[in-house]
């Protein structure tokens, strides 16, 4: 659907490889079903004790 962005608690962008670890091969299909929350992120995940926020860029943005 769109490009996905993962940010840590310091608002630093990290690799989307963490999504593959969390959701497996179908990570994109799983995230395509989510509707963004009012503050812009799709969901939060926790990995090895750290929290991450997942965003989807709107269509047309670079």
PDB file of N, CA, C and O in Angstrom, residues 2 4 14 29 31-32 37 39 44-45 52 54 57 61-62:
ATOM      1  N   UNK A   2       1.612   1.480   1.052  1.00  0.00           N
ATOM      2  CA  UNK A   2       2.458   2.651   1.122  1.00  0.00           C
ATOM      3  C   UNK A   2       3.802   2.293   1.705  1.00  0.00           C
ATOM      4  O   UNK A   2       4.066   1.142   2.022  1.00  0.00           O
ATOM      5  N   UNK A   4       6.417   2.199   4.663  1.00  0.00           N
ATOM      6  CA  UNK A   4       6.321   2.147   6.117  1.00  0.00           C
ATOM      7  C   UNK A   4       7.592   2.671   6.757  1.00  0.00           C
ATOM      8  O   UNK A   4       8.685   2.520   6.222  1.00  0.00           O
ATOM      9  N   UNK A  14      14.383   3.741  12.055  1.00  0.00           N
ATOM     10  CA  UNK A  14      15.184   2.519  12.004  1.00  0.00           C
ATOM     11  C   UNK A  14      14.703   1.652  10.843  1.00  0.00           C
ATOM     12  O   UNK A  14      13.689   1.939  10.220  1.00  0.00           O
ATOM     13  N   UNK A  29       1.012  -7.040   4.506  1.00  0.00           N
ATOM     14  CA  UNK A  29      -0.424  -7.306   4.449  1.00  0.00           C
ATOM     15  C   UNK A  29      -1.073  -7.021   5.807  1.00  0.00           C
ATOM     16  O   UNK A  29      -2.181  -6.469   5.876  1.00  0.00           O
ATOM     17  N   UNK A  31      -0.046  -4.849   8.097  1.00  0.00           N
ATOM     18  CA  UNK A  31      -0.071  -3.403   8.345  1.00  0.00           C
ATOM     19  C   UNK A  31      -0.995  -2.657   7.394  1.00  0.00           C
ATOM     20  O   UNK A  31      -1.533  -1.611   7.751  1.00  0.00           O
ATOM     21  N   UNK A  32      -1.198  -3.189   6.193  1.00  0.00           N
ATOM     22  CA  UNK A  32      -2.110  -2.548   5.236  1.00  0.00           C
ATOM     23  C   UNK A  32      -3.536  -2.499   5.770  1.00  0.00           C
ATOM     24  O   UNK A  32      -4.318  -1.642   5.375  1.00  0.00           O
ATOM     25  N   UNK A  37      -3.903   6.108  13.589  1.00  0.00           N
ATOM     26  CA  UNK A  37      -4.483   6.748  14.776  1.00  0.00           C
ATOM     27  C   UNK A  37      -4.445   8.266  14.581  1.00  0.00           C
ATOM     28  O   UNK A  37      -3.758   8.766  13.695  1.00  0.00           O
ATOM     29  N   UNK A  39      -2.883  10.635  15.974  1.00  0.00           N
ATOM     30  CA  UNK A  39      -1.568  11.293  15.991  1.00  0.00           C
ATOM     31  C   UNK A  39      -0.634  10.776  14.909  1.00  0.00           C
ATOM     32  O   UNK A  39       0.544  11.105  14.894  1.00  0.00           O
ATOM     33  N   UNK A  44       2.037   0.371  17.764  1.00  0.00           N
ATOM     34  CA  UNK A  44       3.293   0.307  18.501  1.00  0.00           C
ATOM     35  C   UNK A  44       3.666  -1.150  18.660  1.00  0.00           C
ATOM     36  O   UNK A  44       2.806  -2.008  18.801  1.00  0.00           O
ATOM     37  N   UNK A  45       4.956  -1.405  18.646  1.00  0.00           N
ATOM     38  CA  UNK A  45       5.435  -2.750  18.923  1.00  0.00           C
ATOM     39  C   UNK A  45       6.564  -2.657  19.942  1.00  0.00           C
ATOM     40  O   UNK A  45       7.156  -1.594  20.140  1.00  0.00           O
ATOM     41  N   UNK A  52       8.660   0.773  19.748  1.00  0.00           N
ATOM     42  CA  UNK A  52       8.760   1.371  18.417  1.00  0.00           C
ATOM     43  C   UNK A  52       7.373   1.749  17.920  1.00  0.00           C
ATOM     44  O   UNK A  52       6.391   1.077  18.237  1.00  0.00           O
ATOM     45  N   UNK A  54       5.094   2.576  14.402  1.00  0.00           N
ATOM     46  CA  UNK A  54       5.071   2.306  12.966  1.00  0.00           C
ATOM     47  C   UNK A  54       4.157   3.315  12.295  1.00  0.00           C
ATOM     48  O   UNK A  54       3.022   3.515  12.721  1.00  0.00           O
ATOM     49  N   UNK A  57       3.499   6.336   5.272  1.00  0.00           N
ATOM     50  CA  UNK A  57       3.498   7.618   4.563  1.00  0.00           C
ATOM     51  C   UNK A  57       2.260   7.718   3.698  1.00  0.00           C
ATOM     52  O   UNK A  57       1.898   6.753   3.030  1.00  0.00           O
ATOM     53  N   UNK A  61       3.386  11.503  -1.040  1.00  0.00           N
ATOM     54  CA  UNK A  61       4.529  12.085  -0.327  1.00  0.00           C
ATOM     55  C   UNK A  61       5.809  11.395  -0.774  1.00  0.00           C
ATOM     56  O   UNK A  61       5.814  10.235  -1.131  1.00  0.00           O
ATOM     57  N   UNK A  62       6.906  12.111  -0.728  1.00  0.00           N
ATOM     58  CA  UNK A  62       8.191  11.531  -1.115  1.00  0.00           C
ATOM     59  C   UNK A  62       8.994  11.162   0.087  1.00  0.00           C
ATOM     60  O   UNK A  62       8.878  11.667   1.117  1.00  0.00           O
TER      61      UNK A  62
END
